[in-house]
């Protein structure tokens, strides 16, 4: 049975850092990603990694967030630096089997069948 378990969410001051973790069990997925959602808005893609290579960062997090993966632990991470109040959201880990990810790729929630329960990140000014 597939299970994704996120951890690392917390409340921090603007400018601070957090590192989110997502441990996967049941299968090793080629593509894993982080999405986030605030009340009243659609869930949006933040970062996606294909095997060990980052393939997507949203414009709003480029240069501040880094996605990485430890295949031995079947865990994907999201290092978040220089956090801003607008980064406040529930962050979700997602996984899917391999597909081609080329230039211009934008992740969509509908293409990821497996999801974690979410972890809250709150950034105060």
Coordinates of N, CA and C in Angstrom, one line a residue:
X1 N 0.8 -1.2 0.0 CA 0.0 0.0 0.0 C 0.9 1.2 0.0
X2 N 0.5 2.2 -0.9 CA 1.3 3.4 -1.0 C 1.0 4.3 0.2
X3 N 2.1 4.9 0.7 CA 1.9 5.8 1.8 C 2.9 6.9 1.7
X4 N 2.5 8.2 1.8 CA 3.4 9.3 1.8 C 3.2 10.1 3.1
X5 N 4.2 10.3 3.9 CA 4.1 10.9 5.2 C 5.0 12.1 5.2
X6 N 4.4 13.3 5.3 CA 5.1 14.6 5.4 C 5.4 14.9 6.8
X7 N 6.5 15.7 7.0 CA 6.8 16.2 8.3 C 7.7 17.4 8.1
X8 N 7.8 18.2 9.2 CA 8.7 19.4 9.2 C 8.0 20.7 9.1
X9 N 6.7 20.7 9.0 CA 5.9 22.0 9.0 C 6.0 22.6 10.4
X10 N 6.0 24.0 10.3 CA 6.1 24.7 11.6 C 5.8 26.1 11.4
X11 N 5.8 26.9 12.4 CA 5.6 28.4 12.4 C 7.0 29.0 12.5
X12 N 7.3 29.9 11.6 CA 8.6 30.6 11.6 C 8.4 32.1 11.3
X13 N 9.4 32.9 11.6 CA 9.4 34.3 11.2 C 9.8 34.4 9.7
X14 N 9.4 35.5 9.1 CA 9.8 35.8 7.8 C 11.4 35.9 7.7
X15 N 11.9 35.3 6.7 CA 13.4 35.2 6.5 C 14.0 34.0 7.1
X16 N 13.2 33.2 7.8 CA 13.7 31.9 8.3 C 13.7 30.8 7.3
X17 N 14.0 29.6 7.9 CA 14.1 28.4 7.0 C 13.4 27.3 7.6
X18 N 12.9 26.4 6.8 CA 12.3 25.1 7.2 C 12.7 24.0 6.2
X19 N 12.8 22.8 6.7 CA 13.0 21.7 5.7 C 11.9 20.7 5.9
X20 N 11.1 20.5 4.9 CA 10.1 19.5 4.9 C 10.6 18.1 4.4
X21 N 10.0 17.1 4.9 CA 10.4 15.7 4.5 C 9.1 15.0 4.1
X22 N 9.3 14.1 3.2 CA 8.2 13.2 2.7 C 8.8 11.8 2.6
X23 N 8.4 10.9 3.4 CA 8.8 9.5 3.4 C 7.8 8.7 2.7
X24 N 8.2 8.0 1.6 CA 7.4 7.2 0.8 C 7.6 5.7 1.2
X25 N 6.5 5.0 1.2 CA 6.5 3.5 1.5 C 5.6 2.8 0.5
X26 N 6.0 1.6 0.2 CA 5.1 0.8 -0.7 C 5.6 0.7 -2.1
X27 N 6.4 1.8 -2.5 CA 6.9 1.8 -3.9 C 7.9 3.0 -4.0
X28 N 8.8 2.8 -4.9 CA 9.7 3.9 -5.2 C 9.3 4.6 -6.5
X29 N 8.8 5.9 -6.4 CA 8.3 6.6 -7.5 C 9.4 7.4 -8.1
X30 N 9.3 7.4 -9.5 CA 10.3 8.2 -10.2 C 10.1 9.7 -10.0
X31 N 8.9 10.1 -10.0 CA 8.5 11.5 -9.9 C 7.9 11.8 -8.6
X32 N 8.4 12.8 -7.8 CA 7.8 13.2 -6.6 C 7.8 14.7 -6.6
X33 N 6.8 15.3 -5.9 CA 6.7 16.7 -6.0 C 6.1 17.3 -4.7
X34 N 6.2 18.6 -4.6 CA 5.6 19.3 -3.5 C 4.6 20.3 -4.0
X35 N 3.5 20.3 -3.5 CA 2.4 21.3 -3.8 C 2.1 22.0 -2.5
X36 N 1.3 23.1 -2.7 CA 0.9 23.9 -1.5 C -0.5 24.4 -1.8
X37 N -1.2 24.7 -0.7 CA -2.6 25.1 -0.9 C -3.0 26.0 0.3
X38 N -3.6 27.2 0.0 CA -4.2 28.0 1.0 C -5.7 28.0 0.8
X39 N -6.4 28.3 1.9 CA -7.9 28.2 1.8 C -8.4 29.1 0.7
X40 N -9.3 28.6 0.0 CA -10.0 29.3 -1.1 C -9.2 29.4 -2.4
X41 N -8.1 28.8 -2.5 CA -7.3 28.7 -3.7 C -7.0 27.3 -4.1
X42 N -6.6 27.2 -5.4 CA -6.3 25.8 -5.9 C -4.9 25.4 -5.4
X43 N -4.8 24.1 -5.3 CA -3.4 23.6 -5.0 C -2.5 23.9 -6.1
X44 N -1.3 24.3 -5.8 CA -0.3 24.7 -6.8 C 1.0 24.0 -6.7
X45 N 1.6 23.7 -7.8 CA 2.9 23.0 -7.7 C 4.0 23.9 -7.3
X46 N 4.9 23.4 -6.4 CA 6.0 24.2 -5.9 C 7.3 23.7 -6.5
X47 N 7.5 22.4 -6.4 CA 8.7 21.8 -6.9 C 8.5 20.3 -7.3
X48 N 9.2 19.8 -8.3 CA 9.1 18.5 -8.7 C 10.5 17.9 -9.0
X49 N 10.7 16.7 -8.6 CA 12.0 16.0 -8.9 C 11.8 14.7 -9.6
X50 N 12.6 14.5 -10.7 CA 12.5 13.2 -11.4 C 13.8 12.4 -11.1
X51 N 13.5 11.3 -10.5 CA 14.7 10.6 -9.9 C 15.5 11.5 -9.0
X52 N 16.7 11.9 -9.4 CA 17.5 12.8 -8.5 C 17.6 14.2 -9.0
X53 N 16.9 14.5 -10.1 CA 17.1 15.8 -10.8 C 15.9 16.7 -10.6
X54 N 16.0 17.9 -10.0 CA 14.9 18.8 -10.0 C 14.5 19.1 -11.4
X55 N 13.1 19.2 -11.6 CA 12.6 19.4 -12.9 C 11.7 20.6 -13.0
X56 N 11.3 21.1 -11.8 CA 10.4 22.2 -11.8 C 10.4 22.9 -10.5
X57 N 10.5 24.3 -10.5 CA 10.2 25.1 -9.4 C 9.2 26.2 -9.9
X58 N 8.3 26.5 -9.0 CA 7.4 27.6 -9.4 C 8.2 28.9 -9.3
X59 N 7.8 29.9 -10.1 CA 8.5 31.2 -10.1 C 8.6 31.8 -8.8
X60 N 7.6 31.6 -7.9 CA 7.6 32.3 -6.6 C 8.6 31.7 -5.6
X61 N 9.1 30.5 -5.9 CA 10.1 29.9 -5.0 C 11.5 29.7 -5.5
X62 N 11.6 30.0 -6.8 CA 13.0 29.8 -7.5 C 14.0 30.6 -6.7
X63 N 15.1 30.0 -6.4 CA 16.2 30.7 -5.7 C 16.1 30.6 -4.2
X64 N 14.9 30.2 -3.7 CA 14.7 30.1 -2.3 C 14.5 28.7 -1.8
X65 N 13.8 27.9 -2.6 CA 13.5 26.5 -2.2 C 14.4 25.6 -3.0
X66 N 14.7 24.4 -2.4 CA 15.4 23.4 -3.1 C 14.8 22.0 -2.8
X67 N 14.5 21.3 -3.9 CA 13.9 19.9 -3.7 C 15.1 18.9 -3.9
X68 N 15.1 17.9 -3.1 CA 16.1 16.9 -3.2 C 15.6 15.5 -2.8
X69 N 16.4 14.5 -3.0 CA 15.9 13.2 -2.7 C 17.0 12.3 -2.2
X70 N 16.6 11.4 -1.2 CA 17.5 10.4 -0.7 C 16.8 9.1 -1.1
X71 N 17.4 8.5 -2.2 CA 16.8 7.2 -2.7 C 16.9 6.1 -1.7
X72 N 18.0 6.1 -0.9 CA 18.1 5.0 0.1 C 17.1 5.0 1.1
X73 N 16.6 6.2 1.4 CA 15.5 6.4 2.4 C 14.2 6.5 1.8
X74 N 14.1 6.6 0.5 CA 12.9 6.8 -0.3 C 12.2 8.0 0.3
X75 N 12.9 9.1 0.4 CA 12.4 10.3 1.0 C 12.8 11.5 0.1
X76 N 11.8 12.4 0.0 CA 12.1 13.6 -0.7 C 12.0 14.8 0.2
X77 N 12.8 15.8 0.0 CA 12.9 16.9 0.9 C 12.6 18.2 0.2
X78 N 12.2 19.2 0.9 CA 12.0 20.6 0.4 C 12.7 21.5 1.4
X79 N 13.8 22.0 1.0 CA 14.5 23.0 1.8 C 14.0 24.4 1.5
X80 N 13.4 25.1 2.4 CA 12.8 26.4 2.2 C 13.6 27.5 2.9
X81 N 14.2 28.4 2.2 CA 14.9 29.4 2.8 C 14.3 30.8 2.5
X82 N 14.7 31.8 3.2 CA 14.2 33.2 3.0 C 12.6 33.1 2.9
X83 N 12.0 32.5 3.9 CA 10.6 32.3 3.8 C 9.9 33.7 3.9
X84 N 8.7 33.7 3.2 CA 7.9 34.9 3.2 C 6.5 34.6 3.7
X85 N 5.8 35.6 4.2 CA 4.4 35.3 4.7 C 3.6 34.7 3.6
X86 N 3.8 35.0 2.4 CA 3.0 34.4 1.3 C 3.3 32.9 1.0
X87 N 4.3 32.4 1.7 CA 4.6 31.0 1.6 C 3.7 30.2 2.6
X88 N 3.0 30.9 3.4 CA 2.1 30.2 4.4 C 1.1 29.4 3.6
X89 N 1.0 28.1 3.9 CA 0.1 27.2 3.2 C 0.2 25.8 3.9
X90 N -0.7 24.9 3.5 CA -0.5 23.5 3.7 C 0.4 22.9 2.6
X91 N 1.4 22.3 2.9 CA 2.3 21.7 1.9 C 2.0 20.2 1.8
X92 N 1.8 19.7 0.5 CA 1.5 18.3 0.3 C 2.6 17.7 -0.6
X93 N 3.0 16.5 -0.2 CA 3.9 15.7 -1.0 C 3.0 14.8 -2.0
X94 N 3.5 14.6 -3.2 CA 2.8 13.9 -4.2 C 3.8 13.0 -5.0
X95 N 3.2 11.9 -5.5 CA 4.1 11.0 -6.2 C 3.4 10.4 -7.4
X96 N 4.1 10.0 -8.4 CA 3.6 9.4 -9.6 C 4.7 8.5 -10.2
X97 N 4.3 7.6 -11.1 CA 5.2 6.8 -11.8 C 5.8 7.7 -12.9
X98 N 6.9 7.1 -13.6 CA 7.7 7.8 -14.5 C 6.8 8.3 -15.7
X99 N 7.1 9.5 -16.1 CA 6.6 10.0 -17.4 C 7.7 11.0 -17.9
X100 N 7.5 11.4 -19.2 CA 8.5 12.3 -19.7 C 8.2 13.7 -19.1
X101 N 9.3 14.3 -18.7 CA 9.2 15.7 -18.2 C 10.2 16.5 -18.9
X102 N 9.7 17.3 -19.8 CA 10.5 18.1 -20.7 C 10.5 19.6 -20.3
X103 N 11.2 20.4 -21.1 CA 11.2 21.8 -20.9 C 9.8 22.4 -20.9
X104 N 9.6 23.3 -20.0 CA 8.3 23.9 -19.9 C 7.2 23.1 -19.1
X105 N 7.7 22.1 -18.5 CA 6.8 21.3 -17.7 C 6.2 22.0 -16.5
X106 N 4.9 21.9 -16.3 CA 4.2 22.5 -15.2 C 3.4 21.4 -14.6
X107 N 3.6 21.1 -13.3 CA 2.9 20.0 -12.7 C 1.4 20.3 -12.4
X108 N 0.6 19.3 -12.6 CA -0.8 19.5 -12.3 C -1.2 18.5 -11.3
X109 N -2.1 18.8 -10.4 CA -2.5 17.9 -9.4 C -3.2 16.7 -9.9
X110 N -3.8 16.8 -11.1 CA -4.6 15.6 -11.6 C -3.6 14.5 -12.1
X111 N -2.4 14.8 -12.3 CA -1.5 13.8 -12.8 C -0.8 13.0 -11.7
X112 N -1.0 13.4 -10.5 CA -0.4 12.7 -9.3 C -1.4 11.9 -8.6
X113 N -1.4 10.6 -8.6 CA -2.4 9.8 -7.9 C -2.2 9.6 -6.4
X114 N -1.0 9.9 -6.0 CA -0.7 9.6 -4.6 C -0.3 10.8 -3.8
X115 N -0.9 11.0 -2.7 CA -0.7 12.2 -1.9 C -0.5 11.9 -0.4
X116 N 0.2 12.8 0.2 CA 0.3 12.8 1.7 C -0.8 13.6 2.3
X117 N -0.8 13.6 3.6 CA -1.8 14.3 4.4 C -1.6 15.8 4.5
X118 N -0.5 16.2 4.2 CA -0.2 17.7 4.3 C 0.5 18.1 5.6
X119 N 1.3 19.1 5.5 CA 1.9 19.7 6.7 C 1.8 21.2 6.7
X120 N 1.5 21.8 7.8 CA 1.2 23.3 7.8 C 2.5 24.0 7.9
X121 N 2.7 25.0 7.1 CA 3.8 26.0 7.2 C 3.2 27.4 7.4
X122 N 3.6 28.0 8.4 CA 3.1 29.4 8.7 C 4.3 30.3 8.9
X123 N 4.3 31.4 8.1 CA 5.4 32.4 8.1 C 4.8 33.7 8.6
X124 N 5.3 34.2 9.6 CA 4.7 35.5 10.2 C 5.7 36.6 9.9
X125 N 5.2 37.8 9.7 CA 6.0 39.0 9.4 C 6.5 39.7 10.6

